[in-house]
mmCIF file of C-alpha atoms and ligand atoms in Angstrom:
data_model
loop_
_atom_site.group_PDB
_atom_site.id
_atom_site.type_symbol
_atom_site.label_atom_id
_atom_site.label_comp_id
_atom_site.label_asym_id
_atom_site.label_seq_id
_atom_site.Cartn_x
_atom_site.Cartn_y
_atom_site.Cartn_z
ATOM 1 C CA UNK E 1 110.228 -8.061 -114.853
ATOM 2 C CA UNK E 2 111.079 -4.530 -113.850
ATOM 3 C CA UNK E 3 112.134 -4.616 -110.307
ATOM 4 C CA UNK E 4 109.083 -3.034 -108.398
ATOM 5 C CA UNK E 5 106.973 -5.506 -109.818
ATOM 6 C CA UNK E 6 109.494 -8.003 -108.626
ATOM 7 C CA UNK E 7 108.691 -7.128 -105.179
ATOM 8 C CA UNK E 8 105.160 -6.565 -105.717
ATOM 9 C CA UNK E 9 105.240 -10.045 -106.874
ATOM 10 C CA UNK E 10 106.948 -11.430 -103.741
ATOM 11 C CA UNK E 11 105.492 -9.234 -101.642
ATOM 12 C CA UNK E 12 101.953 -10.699 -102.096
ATOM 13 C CA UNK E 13 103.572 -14.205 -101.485
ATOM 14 C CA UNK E 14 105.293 -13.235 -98.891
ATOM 15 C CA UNK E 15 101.900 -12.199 -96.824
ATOM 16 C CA UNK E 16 99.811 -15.039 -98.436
ATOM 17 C CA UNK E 17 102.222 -17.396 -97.036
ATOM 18 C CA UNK E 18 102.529 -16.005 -93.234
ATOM 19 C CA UNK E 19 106.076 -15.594 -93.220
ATOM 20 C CA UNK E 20 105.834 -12.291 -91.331
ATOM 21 C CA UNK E 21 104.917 -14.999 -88.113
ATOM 22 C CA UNK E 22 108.952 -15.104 -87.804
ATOM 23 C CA UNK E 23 109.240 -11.014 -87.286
ATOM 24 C CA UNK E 24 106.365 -10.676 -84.744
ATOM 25 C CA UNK E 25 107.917 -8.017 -81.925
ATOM 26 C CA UNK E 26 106.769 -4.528 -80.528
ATOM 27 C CA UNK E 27 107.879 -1.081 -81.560
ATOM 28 C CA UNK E 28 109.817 -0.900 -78.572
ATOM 29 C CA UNK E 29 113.188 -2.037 -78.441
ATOM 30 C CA UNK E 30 114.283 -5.033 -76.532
ATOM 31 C CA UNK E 31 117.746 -3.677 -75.987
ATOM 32 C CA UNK E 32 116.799 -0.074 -75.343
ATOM 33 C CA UNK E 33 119.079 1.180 -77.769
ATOM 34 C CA UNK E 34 119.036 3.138 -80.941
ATOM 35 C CA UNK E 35 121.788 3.145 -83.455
ATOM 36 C CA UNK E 36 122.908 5.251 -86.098
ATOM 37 C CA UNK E 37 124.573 3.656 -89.056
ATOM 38 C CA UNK E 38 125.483 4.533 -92.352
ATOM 39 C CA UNK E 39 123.736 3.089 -95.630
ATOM 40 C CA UNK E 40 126.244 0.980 -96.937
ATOM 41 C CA UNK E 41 124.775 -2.036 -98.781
ATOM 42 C CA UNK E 42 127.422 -4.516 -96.778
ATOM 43 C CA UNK E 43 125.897 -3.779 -93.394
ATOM 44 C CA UNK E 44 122.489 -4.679 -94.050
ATOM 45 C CA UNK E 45 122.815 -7.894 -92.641
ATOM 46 C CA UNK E 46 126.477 -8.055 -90.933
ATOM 47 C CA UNK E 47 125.984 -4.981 -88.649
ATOM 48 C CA UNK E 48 123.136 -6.391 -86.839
ATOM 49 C CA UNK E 49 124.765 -9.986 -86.580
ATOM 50 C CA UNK E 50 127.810 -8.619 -85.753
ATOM 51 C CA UNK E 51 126.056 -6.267 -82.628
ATOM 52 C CA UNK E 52 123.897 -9.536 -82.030
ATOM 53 C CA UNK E 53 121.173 -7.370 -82.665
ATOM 54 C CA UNK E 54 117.347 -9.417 -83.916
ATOM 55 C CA UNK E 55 114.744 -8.669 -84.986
ATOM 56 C CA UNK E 56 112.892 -5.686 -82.475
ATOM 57 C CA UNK E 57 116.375 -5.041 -80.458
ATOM 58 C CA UNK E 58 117.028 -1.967 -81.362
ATOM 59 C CA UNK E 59 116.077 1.434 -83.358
ATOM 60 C CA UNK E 60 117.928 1.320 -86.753
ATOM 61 C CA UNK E 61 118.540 5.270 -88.078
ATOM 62 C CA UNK E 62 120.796 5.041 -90.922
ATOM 63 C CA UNK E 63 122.287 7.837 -93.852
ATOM 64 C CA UNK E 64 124.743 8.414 -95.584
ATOM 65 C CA UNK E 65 127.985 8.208 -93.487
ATOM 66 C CA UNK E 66 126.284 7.801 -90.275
ATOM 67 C CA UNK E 67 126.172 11.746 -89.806
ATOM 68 C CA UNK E 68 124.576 14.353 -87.830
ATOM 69 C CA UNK E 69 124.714 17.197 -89.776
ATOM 70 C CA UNK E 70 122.489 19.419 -88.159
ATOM 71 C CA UNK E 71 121.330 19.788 -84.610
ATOM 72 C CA UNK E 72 117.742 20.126 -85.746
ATOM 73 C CA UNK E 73 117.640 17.990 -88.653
ATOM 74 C CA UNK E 74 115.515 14.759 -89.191
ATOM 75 C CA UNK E 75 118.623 12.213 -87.600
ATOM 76 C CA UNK E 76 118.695 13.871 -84.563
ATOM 77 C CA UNK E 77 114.755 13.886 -84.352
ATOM 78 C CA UNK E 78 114.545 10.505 -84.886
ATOM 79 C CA UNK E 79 117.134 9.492 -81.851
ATOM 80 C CA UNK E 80 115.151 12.046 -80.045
ATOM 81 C CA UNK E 81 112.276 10.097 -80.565
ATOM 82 C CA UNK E 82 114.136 7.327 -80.028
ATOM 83 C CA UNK E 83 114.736 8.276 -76.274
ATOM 84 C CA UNK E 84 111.530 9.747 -75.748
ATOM 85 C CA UNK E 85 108.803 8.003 -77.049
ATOM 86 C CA UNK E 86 110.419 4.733 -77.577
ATOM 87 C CA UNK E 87 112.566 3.576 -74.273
ATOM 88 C CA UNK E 88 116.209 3.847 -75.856
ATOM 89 C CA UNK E 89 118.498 4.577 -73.410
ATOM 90 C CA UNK E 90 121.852 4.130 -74.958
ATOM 91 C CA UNK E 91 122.762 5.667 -78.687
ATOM 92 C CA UNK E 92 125.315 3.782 -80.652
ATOM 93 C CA UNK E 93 127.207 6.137 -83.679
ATOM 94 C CA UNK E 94 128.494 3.639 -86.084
ATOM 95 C CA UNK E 95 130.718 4.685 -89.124
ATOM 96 C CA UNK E 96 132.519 2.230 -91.123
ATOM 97 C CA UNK E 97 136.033 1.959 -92.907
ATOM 98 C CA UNK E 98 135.503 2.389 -96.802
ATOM 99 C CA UNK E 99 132.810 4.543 -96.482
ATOM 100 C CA UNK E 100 131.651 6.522 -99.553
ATOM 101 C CA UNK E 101 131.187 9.385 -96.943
ATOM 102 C CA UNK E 102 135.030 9.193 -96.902
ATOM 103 C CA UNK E 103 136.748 11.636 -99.130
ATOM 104 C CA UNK E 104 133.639 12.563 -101.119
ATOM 105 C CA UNK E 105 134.092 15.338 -102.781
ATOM 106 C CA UNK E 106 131.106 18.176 -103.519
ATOM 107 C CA UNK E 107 132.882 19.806 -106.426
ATOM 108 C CA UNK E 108 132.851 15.975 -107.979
ATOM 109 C CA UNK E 109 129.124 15.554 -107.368
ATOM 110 C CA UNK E 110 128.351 18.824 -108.613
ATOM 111 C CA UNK E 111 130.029 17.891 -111.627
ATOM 112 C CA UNK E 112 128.037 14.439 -111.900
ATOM 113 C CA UNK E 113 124.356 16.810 -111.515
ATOM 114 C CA UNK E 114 125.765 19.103 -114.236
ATOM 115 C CA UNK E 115 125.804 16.204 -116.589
ATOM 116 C CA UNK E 116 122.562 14.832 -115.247
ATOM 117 C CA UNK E 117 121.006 17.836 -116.344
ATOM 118 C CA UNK E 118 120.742 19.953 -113.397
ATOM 119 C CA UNK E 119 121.686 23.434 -114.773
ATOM 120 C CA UNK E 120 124.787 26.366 -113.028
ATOM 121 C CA UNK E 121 121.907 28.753 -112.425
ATOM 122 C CA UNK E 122 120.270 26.799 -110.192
ATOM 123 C CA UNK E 123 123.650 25.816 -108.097
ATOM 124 C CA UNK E 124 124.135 29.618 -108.278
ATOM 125 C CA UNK E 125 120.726 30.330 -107.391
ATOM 126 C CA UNK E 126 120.909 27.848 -104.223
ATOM 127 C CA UNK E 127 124.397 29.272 -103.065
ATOM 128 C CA UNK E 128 122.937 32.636 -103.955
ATOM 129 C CA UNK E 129 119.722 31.986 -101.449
ATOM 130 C CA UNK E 130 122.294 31.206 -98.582
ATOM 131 C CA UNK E 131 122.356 26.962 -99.141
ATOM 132 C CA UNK E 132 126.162 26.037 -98.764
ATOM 133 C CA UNK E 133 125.608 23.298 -101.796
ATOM 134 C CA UNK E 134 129.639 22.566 -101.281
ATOM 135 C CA UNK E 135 129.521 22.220 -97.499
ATOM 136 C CA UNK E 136 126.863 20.463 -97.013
ATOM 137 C CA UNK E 137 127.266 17.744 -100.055
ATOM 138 C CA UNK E 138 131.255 17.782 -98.479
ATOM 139 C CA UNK E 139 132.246 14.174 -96.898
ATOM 140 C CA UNK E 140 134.613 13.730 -94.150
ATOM 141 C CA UNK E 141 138.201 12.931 -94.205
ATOM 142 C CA UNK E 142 138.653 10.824 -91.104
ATOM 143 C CA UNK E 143 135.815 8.386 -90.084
ATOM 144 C CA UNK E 144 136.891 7.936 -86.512
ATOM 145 C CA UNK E 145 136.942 12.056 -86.047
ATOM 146 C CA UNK E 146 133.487 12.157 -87.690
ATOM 147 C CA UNK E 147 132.165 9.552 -85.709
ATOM 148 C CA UNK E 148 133.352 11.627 -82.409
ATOM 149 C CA UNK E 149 131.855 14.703 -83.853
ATOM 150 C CA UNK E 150 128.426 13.075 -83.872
ATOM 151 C CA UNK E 151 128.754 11.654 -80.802
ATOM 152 C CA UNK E 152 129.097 14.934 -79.142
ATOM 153 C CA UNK E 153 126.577 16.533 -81.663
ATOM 154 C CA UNK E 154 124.435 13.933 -80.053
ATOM 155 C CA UNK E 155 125.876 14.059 -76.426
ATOM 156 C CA UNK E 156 125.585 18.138 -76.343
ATOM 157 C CA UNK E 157 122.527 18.655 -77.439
ATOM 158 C CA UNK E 158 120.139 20.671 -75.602
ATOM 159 C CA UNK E 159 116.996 18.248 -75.344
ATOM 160 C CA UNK E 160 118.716 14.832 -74.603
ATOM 161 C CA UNK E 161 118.869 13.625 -71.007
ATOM 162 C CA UNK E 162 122.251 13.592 -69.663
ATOM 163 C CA UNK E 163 121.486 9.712 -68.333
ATOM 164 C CA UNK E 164 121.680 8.521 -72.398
ATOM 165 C CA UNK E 165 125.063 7.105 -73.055
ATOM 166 C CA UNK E 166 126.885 7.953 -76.158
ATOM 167 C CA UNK E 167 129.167 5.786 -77.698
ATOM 168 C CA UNK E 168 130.870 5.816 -80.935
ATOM 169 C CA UNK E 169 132.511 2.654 -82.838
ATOM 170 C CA UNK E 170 133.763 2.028 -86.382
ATOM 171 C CA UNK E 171 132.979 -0.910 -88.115
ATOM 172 C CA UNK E 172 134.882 -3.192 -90.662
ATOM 173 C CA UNK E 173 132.571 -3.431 -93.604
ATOM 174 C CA UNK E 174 133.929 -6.986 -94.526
ATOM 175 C CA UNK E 175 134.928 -8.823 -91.231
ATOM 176 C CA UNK E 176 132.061 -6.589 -88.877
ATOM 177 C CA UNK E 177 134.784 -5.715 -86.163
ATOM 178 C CA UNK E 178 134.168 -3.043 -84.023
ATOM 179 C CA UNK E 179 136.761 -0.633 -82.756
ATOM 180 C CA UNK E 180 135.333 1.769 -79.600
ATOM 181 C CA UNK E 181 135.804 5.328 -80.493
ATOM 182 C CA UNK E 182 133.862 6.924 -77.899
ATOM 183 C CA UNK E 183 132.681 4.725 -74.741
ATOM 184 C CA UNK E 184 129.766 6.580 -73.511
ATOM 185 C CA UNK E 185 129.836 4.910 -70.096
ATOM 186 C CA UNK E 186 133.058 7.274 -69.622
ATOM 187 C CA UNK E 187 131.362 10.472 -70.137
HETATM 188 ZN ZN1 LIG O 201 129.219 4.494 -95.452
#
């Protein structure tokens, strides 16, 4: 069975049965807090149990390396969003050790679409229209000084509320410790 039919399959199961009754909350977080994680397949499940974050606790906005990359982009809308519409009143940047963020390399990836079949002219044609294909596809080299840089993307930006705290911490993808980076409440 190909895999969308997989959860199809025990999706329709899943409902039949009621197991949804265990998840029942609001849209509003119980802990006022939104976080901002990166993708990785091992925090899925240890990040929240680690934070002692449930079910309906907090706002979950995750990419790839826990970023902000733009003031205006969709990351920063959503903690926006976050704080206005949804009662957040702390933000929590998370990076991780061993994150694929970490060293990436654009000049690698660009290879890896070359051989996927993406042709040069439309790289050239992207970079010629003013994208910065390198920069922006460009990981970081330090996760603790990337995880400060969105915390002050995040802490100097024009439309948050100067009462949201902050804070930045890195996380151990196999034992879940956290190490403070940025305490918010200091700021
Ligand atoms: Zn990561």
């Amino acid at each position: 069975m190909r895999m969308l039919d997989q959860i199809l399959k025990h999706n329709s199961e899943f409902v039949e049965e009621k197991k949804y009754e265990a998840f029942t909350t609001s849209k509003y977080p119980n802990k006022k807090m939104v976080i901002l994680s990166c993708m990785d397949t091992r925090l899925i499940e240890l990040l929240p149990k680690a934070l002692n974050i449930g079910n309906g606790d907090a706002k979950l906005v995750k990419n790839a390396g826990a970023l902000v990359v733009h003031p205006f982009g969709s990351i920063m809308r959503s903690i926006l969003v976050a704080v206005y519409q949804l009662q957040a009143q702390e933000v929590l940047v998370i990076g991780h050790h061993d994150c694929g963020m970490s060293g990436m390399k654009a000049d690698v990836m660009i290879e890896s679409m070359k051989e996927r079949g993406i042709n040069e002219e439309v790289l050239e044609m992207l970079n010629y229209s003013g994208v910065d294909v390198n920069g922006w596809l460009e990981g970081f080299s330090s996760v603790s000084e990337s995880v400060s840089h969105s915390v002050e993307m995040i802490k100097k930006h024009p439309l948050l509320p100067n009462d949201v705290a902050v804070h930045g911490l890195v996380i151990d993808p196999a034992t879940g410790k956290l190490d403070l980076v940025v305490n918010g409440y200091d700021q």
